[in-house]
C-alpha atoms as a PDB file:
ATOM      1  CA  UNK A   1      17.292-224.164 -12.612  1.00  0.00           C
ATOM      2  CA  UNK A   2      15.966-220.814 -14.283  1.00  0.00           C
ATOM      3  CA  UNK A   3      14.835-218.014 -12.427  1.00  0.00           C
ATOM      4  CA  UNK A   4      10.895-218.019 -12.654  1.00  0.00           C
ATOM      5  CA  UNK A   5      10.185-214.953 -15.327  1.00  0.00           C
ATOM      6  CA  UNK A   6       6.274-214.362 -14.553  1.00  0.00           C
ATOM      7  CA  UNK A   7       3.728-214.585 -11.864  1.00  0.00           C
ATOM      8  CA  UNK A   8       0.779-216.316 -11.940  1.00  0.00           C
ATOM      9  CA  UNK A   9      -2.498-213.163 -12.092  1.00  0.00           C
ATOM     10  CA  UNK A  10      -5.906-213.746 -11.630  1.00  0.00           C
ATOM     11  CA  UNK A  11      -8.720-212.141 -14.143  1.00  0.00           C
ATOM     12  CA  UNK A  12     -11.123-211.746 -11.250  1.00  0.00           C
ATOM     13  CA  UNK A  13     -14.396-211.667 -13.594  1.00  0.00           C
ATOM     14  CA  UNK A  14     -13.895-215.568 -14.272  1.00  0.00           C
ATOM     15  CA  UNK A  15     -12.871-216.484 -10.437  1.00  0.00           C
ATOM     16  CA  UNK A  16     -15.929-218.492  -8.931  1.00  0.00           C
ATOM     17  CA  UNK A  17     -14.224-219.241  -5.867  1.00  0.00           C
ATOM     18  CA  UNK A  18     -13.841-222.594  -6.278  1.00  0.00           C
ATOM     19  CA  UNK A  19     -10.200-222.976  -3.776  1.00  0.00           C
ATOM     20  CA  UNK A  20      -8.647-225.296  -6.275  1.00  0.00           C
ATOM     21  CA  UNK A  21      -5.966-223.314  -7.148  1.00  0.00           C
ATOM     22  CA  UNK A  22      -5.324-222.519  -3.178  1.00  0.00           C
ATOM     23  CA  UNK A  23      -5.556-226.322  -2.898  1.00  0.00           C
ATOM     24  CA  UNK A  24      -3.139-227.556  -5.761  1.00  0.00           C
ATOM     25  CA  UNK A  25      -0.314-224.949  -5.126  1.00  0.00           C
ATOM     26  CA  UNK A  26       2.565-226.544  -3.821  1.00  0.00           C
ATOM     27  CA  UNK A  27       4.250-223.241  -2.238  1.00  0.00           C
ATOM     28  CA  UNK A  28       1.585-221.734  -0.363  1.00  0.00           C
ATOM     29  CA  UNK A  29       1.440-219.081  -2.484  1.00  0.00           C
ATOM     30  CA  UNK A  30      -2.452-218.609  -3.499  1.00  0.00           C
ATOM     31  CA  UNK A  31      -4.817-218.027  -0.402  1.00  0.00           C
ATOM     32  CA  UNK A  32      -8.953-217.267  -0.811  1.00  0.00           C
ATOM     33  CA  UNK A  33      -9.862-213.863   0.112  1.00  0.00           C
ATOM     34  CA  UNK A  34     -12.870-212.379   1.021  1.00  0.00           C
ATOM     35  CA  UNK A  35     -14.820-211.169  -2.704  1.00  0.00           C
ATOM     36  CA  UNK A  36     -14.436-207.852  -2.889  1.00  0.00           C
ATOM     37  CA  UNK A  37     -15.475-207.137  -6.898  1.00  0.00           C
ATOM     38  CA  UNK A  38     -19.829-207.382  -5.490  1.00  0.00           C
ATOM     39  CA  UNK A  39     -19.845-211.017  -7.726  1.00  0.00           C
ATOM     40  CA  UNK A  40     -22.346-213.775  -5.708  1.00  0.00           C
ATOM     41  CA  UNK A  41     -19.195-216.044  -4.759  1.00  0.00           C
ATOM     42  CA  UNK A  42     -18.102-215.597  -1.480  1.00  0.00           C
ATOM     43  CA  UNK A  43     -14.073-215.764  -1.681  1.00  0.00           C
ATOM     44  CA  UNK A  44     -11.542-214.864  -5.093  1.00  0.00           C
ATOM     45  CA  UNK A  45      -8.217-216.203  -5.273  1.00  0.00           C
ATOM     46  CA  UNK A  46      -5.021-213.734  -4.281  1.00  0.00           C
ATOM     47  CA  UNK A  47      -1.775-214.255  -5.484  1.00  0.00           C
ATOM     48  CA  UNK A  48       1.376-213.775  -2.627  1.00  0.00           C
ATOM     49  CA  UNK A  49       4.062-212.756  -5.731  1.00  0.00           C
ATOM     50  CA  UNK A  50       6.987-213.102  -3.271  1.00  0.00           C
ATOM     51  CA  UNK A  51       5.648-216.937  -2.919  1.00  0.00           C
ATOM     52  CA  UNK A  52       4.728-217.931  -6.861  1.00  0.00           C
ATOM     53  CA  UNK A  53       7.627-219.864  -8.698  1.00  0.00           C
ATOM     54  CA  UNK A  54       5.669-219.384 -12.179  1.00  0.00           C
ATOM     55  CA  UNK A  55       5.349-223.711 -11.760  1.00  0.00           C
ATOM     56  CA  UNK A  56       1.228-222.966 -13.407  1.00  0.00           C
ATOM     57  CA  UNK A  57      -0.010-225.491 -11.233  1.00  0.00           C
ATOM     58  CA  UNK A  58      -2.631-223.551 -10.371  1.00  0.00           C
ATOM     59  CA  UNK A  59      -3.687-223.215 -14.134  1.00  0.00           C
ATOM     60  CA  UNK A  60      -4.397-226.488 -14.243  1.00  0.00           C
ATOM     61  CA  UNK A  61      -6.685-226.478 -11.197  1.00  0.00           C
ATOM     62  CA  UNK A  62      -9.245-223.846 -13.136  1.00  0.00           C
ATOM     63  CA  UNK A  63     -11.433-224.885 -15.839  1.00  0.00           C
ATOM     64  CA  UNK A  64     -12.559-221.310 -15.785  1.00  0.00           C
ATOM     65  CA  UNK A  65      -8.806-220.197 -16.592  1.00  0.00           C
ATOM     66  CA  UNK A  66      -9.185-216.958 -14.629  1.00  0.00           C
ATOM     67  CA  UNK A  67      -5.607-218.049 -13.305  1.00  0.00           C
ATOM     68  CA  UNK A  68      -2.912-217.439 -15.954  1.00  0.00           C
ATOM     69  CA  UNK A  69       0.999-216.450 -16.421  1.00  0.00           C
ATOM     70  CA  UNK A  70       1.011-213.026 -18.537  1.00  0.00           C
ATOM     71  CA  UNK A  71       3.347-214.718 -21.080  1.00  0.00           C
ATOM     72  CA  UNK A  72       1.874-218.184 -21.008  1.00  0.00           C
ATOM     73  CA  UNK A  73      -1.935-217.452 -20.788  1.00  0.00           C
ATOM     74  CA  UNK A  74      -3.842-220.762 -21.324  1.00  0.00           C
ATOM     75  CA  UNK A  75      -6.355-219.032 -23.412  1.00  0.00           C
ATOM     76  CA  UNK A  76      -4.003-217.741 -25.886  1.00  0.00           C
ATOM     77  CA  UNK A  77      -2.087-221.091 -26.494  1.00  0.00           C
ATOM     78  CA  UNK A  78      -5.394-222.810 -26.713  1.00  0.00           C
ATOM     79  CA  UNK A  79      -6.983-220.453 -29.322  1.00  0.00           C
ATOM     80  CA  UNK A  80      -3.399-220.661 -31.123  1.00  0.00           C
ATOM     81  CA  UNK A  81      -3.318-224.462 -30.752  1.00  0.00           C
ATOM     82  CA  UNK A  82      -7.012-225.236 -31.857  1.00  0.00           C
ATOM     83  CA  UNK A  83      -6.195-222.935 -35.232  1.00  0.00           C
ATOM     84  CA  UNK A  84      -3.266-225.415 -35.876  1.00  0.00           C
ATOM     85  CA  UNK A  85      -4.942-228.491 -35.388  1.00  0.00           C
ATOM     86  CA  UNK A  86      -8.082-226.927 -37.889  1.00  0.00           C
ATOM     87  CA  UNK A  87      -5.670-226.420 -40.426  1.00  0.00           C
ATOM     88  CA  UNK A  88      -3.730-229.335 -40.092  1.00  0.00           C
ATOM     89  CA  UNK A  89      -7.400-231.380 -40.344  1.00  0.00           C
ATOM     90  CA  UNK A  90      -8.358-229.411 -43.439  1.00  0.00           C
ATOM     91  CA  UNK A  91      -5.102-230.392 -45.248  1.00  0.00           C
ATOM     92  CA  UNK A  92      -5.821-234.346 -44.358  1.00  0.00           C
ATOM     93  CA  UNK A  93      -3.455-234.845 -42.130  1.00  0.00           C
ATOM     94  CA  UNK A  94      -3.490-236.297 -38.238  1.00  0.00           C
ATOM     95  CA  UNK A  95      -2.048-234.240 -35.907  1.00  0.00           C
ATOM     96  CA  UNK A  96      -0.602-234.333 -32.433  1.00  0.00           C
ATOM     97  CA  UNK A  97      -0.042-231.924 -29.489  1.00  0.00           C
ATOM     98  CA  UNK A  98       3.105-232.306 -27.675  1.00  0.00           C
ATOM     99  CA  UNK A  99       2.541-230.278 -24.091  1.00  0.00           C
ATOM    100  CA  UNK A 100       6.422-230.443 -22.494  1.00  0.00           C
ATOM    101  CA  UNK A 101       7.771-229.417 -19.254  1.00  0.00           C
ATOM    102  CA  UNK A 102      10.757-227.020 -19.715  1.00  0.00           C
ATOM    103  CA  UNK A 103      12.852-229.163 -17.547  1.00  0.00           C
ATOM    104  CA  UNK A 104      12.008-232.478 -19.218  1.00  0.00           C
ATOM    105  CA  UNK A 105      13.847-234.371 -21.816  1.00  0.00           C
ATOM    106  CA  UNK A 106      12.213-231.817 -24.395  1.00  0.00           C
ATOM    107  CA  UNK A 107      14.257-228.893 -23.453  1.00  0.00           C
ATOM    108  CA  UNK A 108      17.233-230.580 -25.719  1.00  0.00           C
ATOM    109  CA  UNK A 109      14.428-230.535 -28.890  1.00  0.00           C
ATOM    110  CA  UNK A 110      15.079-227.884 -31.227  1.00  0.00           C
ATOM    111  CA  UNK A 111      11.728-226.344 -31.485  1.00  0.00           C
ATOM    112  CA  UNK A 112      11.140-223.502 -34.102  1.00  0.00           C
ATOM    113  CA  UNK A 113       8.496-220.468 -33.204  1.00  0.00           C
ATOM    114  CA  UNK A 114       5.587-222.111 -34.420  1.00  0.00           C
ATOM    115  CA  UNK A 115       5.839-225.122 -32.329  1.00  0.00           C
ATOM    116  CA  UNK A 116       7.646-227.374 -34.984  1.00  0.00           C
ATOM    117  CA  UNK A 117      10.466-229.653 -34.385  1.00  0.00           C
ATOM    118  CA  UNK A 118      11.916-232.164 -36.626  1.00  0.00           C
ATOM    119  CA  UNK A 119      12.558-234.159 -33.816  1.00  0.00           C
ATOM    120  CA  UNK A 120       8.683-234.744 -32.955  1.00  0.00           C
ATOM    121  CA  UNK A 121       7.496-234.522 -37.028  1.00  0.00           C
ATOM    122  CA  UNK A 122       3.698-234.493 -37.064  1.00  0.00           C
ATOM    123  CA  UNK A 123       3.735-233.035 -33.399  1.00  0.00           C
ATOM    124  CA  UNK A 124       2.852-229.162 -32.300  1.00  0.00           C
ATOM    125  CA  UNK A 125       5.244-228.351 -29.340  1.00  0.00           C
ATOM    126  CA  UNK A 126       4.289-226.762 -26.797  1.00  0.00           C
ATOM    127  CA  UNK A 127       6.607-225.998 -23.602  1.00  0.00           C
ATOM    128  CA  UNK A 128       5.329-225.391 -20.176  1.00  0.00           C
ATOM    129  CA  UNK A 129       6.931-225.046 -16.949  1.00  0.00           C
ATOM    130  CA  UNK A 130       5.216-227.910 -15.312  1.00  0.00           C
ATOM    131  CA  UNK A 131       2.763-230.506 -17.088  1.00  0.00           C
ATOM    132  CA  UNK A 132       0.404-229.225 -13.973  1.00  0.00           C
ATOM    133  CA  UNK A 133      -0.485-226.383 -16.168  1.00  0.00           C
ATOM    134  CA  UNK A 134      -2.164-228.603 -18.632  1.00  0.00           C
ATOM    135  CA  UNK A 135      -5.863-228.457 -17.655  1.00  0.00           C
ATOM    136  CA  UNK A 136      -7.950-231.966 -18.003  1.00  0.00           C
ATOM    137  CA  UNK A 137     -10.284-229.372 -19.963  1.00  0.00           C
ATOM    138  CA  UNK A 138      -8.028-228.129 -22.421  1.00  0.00           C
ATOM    139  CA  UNK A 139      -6.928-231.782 -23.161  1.00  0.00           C
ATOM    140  CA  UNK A 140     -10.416-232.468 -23.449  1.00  0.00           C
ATOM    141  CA  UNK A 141     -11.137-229.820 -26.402  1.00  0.00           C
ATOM    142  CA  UNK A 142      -8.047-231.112 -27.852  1.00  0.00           C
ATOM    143  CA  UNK A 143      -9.457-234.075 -28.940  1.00  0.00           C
ATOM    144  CA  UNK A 144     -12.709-232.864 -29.045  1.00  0.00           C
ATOM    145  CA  UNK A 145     -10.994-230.776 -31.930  1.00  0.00           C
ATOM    146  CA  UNK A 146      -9.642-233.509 -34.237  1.00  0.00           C
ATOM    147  CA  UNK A 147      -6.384-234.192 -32.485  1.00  0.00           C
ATOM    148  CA  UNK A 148      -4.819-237.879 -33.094  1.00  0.00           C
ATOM    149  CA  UNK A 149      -3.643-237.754 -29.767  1.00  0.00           C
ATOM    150  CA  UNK A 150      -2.024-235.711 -27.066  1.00  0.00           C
ATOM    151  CA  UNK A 151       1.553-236.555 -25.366  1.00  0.00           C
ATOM    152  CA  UNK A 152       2.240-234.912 -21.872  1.00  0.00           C
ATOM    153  CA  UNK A 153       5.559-235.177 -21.123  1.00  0.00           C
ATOM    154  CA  UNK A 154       7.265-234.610 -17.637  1.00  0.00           C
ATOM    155  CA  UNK A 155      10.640-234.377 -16.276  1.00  0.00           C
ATOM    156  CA  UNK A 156      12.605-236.707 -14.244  1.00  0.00           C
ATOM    157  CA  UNK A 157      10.848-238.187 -10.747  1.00  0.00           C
ATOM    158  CA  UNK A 158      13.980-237.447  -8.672  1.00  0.00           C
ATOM    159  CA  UNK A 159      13.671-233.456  -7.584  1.00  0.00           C
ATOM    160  CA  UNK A 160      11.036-232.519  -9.659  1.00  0.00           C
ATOM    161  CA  UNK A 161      11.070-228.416  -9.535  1.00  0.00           C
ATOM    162  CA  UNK A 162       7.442-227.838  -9.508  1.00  0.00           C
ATOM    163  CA  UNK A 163       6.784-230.326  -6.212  1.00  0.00           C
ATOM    164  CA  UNK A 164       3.536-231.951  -7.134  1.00  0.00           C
ATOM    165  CA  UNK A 165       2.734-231.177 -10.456  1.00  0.00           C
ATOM    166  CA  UNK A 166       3.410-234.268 -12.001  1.00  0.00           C
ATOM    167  CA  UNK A 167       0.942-235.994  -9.225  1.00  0.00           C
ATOM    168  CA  UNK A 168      -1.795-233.389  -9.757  1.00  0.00           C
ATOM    169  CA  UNK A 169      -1.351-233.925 -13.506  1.00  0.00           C
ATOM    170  CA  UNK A 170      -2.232-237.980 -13.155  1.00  0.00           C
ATOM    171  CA  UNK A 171      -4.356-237.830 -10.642  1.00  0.00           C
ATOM    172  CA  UNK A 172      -6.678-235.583 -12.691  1.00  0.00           C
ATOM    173  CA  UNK A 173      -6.746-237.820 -15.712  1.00  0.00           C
ATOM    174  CA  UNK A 174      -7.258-240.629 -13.608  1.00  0.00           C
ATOM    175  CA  UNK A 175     -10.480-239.141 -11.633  1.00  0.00           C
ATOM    176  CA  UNK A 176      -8.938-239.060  -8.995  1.00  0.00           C
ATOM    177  CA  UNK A 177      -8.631-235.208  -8.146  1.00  0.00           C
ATOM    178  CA  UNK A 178     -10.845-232.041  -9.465  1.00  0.00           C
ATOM    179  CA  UNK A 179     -10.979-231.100 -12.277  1.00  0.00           C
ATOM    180  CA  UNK A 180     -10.917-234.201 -13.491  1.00  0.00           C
ATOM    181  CA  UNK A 181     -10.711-235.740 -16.742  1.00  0.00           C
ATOM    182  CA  UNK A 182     -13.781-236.610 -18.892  1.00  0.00           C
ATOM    183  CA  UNK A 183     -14.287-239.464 -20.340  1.00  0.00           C
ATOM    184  CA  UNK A 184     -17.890-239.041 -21.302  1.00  0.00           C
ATOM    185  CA  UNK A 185     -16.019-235.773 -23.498  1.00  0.00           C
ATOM    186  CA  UNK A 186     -12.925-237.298 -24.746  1.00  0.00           C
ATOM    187  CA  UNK A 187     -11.143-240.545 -24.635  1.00  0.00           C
ATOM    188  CA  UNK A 188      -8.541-240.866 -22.198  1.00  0.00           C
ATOM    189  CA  UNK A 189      -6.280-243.629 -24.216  1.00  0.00           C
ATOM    190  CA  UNK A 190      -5.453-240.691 -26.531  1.00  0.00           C
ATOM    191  CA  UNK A 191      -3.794-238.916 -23.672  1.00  0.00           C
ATOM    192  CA  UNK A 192      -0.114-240.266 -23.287  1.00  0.00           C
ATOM    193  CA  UNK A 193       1.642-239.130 -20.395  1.00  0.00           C
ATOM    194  CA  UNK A 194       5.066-239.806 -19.841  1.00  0.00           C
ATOM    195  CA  UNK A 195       8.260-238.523 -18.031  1.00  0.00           C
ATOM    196  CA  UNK A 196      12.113-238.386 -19.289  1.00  0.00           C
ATOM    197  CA  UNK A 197      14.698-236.367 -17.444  1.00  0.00           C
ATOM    198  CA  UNK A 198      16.947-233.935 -19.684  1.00  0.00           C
ATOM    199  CA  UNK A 199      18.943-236.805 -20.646  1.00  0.00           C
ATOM    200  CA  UNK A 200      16.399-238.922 -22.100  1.00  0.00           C
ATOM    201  CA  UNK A 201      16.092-237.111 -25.582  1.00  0.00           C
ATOM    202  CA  UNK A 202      16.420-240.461 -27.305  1.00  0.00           C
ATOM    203  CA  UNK A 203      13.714-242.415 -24.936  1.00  0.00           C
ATOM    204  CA  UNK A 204      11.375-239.110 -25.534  1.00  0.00           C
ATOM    205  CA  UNK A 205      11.801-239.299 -29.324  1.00  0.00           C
ATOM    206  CA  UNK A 206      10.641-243.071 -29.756  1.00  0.00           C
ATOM    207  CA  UNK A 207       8.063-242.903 -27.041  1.00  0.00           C
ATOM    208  CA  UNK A 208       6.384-240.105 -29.256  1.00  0.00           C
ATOM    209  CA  UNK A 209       7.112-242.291 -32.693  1.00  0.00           C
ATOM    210  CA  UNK A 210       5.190-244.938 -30.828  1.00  0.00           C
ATOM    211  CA  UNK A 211       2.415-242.979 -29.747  1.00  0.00           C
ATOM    212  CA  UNK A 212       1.624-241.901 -33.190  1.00  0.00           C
ATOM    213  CA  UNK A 213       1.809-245.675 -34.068  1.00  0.00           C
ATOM    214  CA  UNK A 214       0.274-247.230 -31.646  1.00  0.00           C
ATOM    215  CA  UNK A 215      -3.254-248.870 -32.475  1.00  0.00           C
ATOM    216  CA  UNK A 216      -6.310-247.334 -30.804  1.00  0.00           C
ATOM    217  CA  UNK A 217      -6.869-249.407 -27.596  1.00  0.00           C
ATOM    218  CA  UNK A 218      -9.867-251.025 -26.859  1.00  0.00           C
ATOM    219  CA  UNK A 219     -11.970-248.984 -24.573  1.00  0.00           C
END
């Protein structure tokens, strides 16, 4: 297992004290602290940086994303993310996002810079450290967006590194845990999530190749 390279920072000015981050974190390492920035909310989220592992669980608790990793900020992949998907529209085509955990069966892919792998053709790839980082609200302007579909895939259920992630992750598309998943915004069916240790490249490829596919499902 890598060392984690970044710790999760908050951007005060969009935390509305909401605890979910405090709530999702699976290593105790986010507590709610008393507001000190004069803001109307009575608590802001504070970061122990001896306790974060850089899993960005806690990024995928806050639909405000005022809780980010300096070199995997949510809002920066997402702005980078909805240009592809815009240009890839423009030029006809039907594109899908690939969001992978680094210690799935994706970290085998060869991925170039801009996301592409010949592995997942027609895919953009994007690696995360845990598919809790993927917010039900950035999945939701996905496909708000144009995209054909969006694959989540997770590692291996036997020691996951990130604890929970993969729990949090369902249990927000299935409504089942804030913030959850839309479906008056988007359509959940064209949201694939599936899991594949490291040795599973194979498995990972055709699940994808199926996705792409597959018929749209009756609602």
């Amino acid at each position: 297992r890598n060392k984690p390279p970044w710790k999760a920072g908050v951007d005060l000015p969009r935390c509305m004290g909401c605890t979910l981050c405090a709530q999702d974190c699976p290593f105790n390492a986010i507590t709610m602290v008393s507001r000190d920035d004069g803001r109307k909310f009575d608590f802001q989220s504070h970061v122990n940086p001896d306790l974060c592992v850089s899993c960005g669980i806690c990024i995928g608790s806050c639909d405000s994303q005022a809780i980010n990793l300096p070199a995997l900020n949510s809002r920066e992949v997402e702005k980078r993310l909805v240009a592809w998907l815009d240009a890839q529209k423009a030029r006809g085509g039907k594109p899908f996002v690939a969001f992978c955990c680094a210690e799935s069966a994706s970290a085998a892919l060869r991925v170039d810079p801009d996301g592409n792998s010949a592995e997942l053709p027609g895919y953009r790839v994007q690696t995360v450290p845990c598919v809790g980082w993927v917010s039900a609200g950035m999945l939701e302007r996905m496909l708000q967006r144009g995209a054909g579909g969006v694959l989540v895939v997770g590692c291996g259920e036997g020691d996951p590194v990130s604890r929970e992630g993969m729990k949090w992750f369902e249990r927000r598309m299935t409504g089942r845990r804030e913030p959850r998943f839309d479906p008056a915004k988007a359509d959940p069916q064209r949201v694939r999530f599936v899991q594949f240790d490291r040795t599973n490249r194979a498995e990972l490829r055709k699940a994808a190749r199926e996705f792409q596919q597959a018929p749209p499902r009756p609602s």
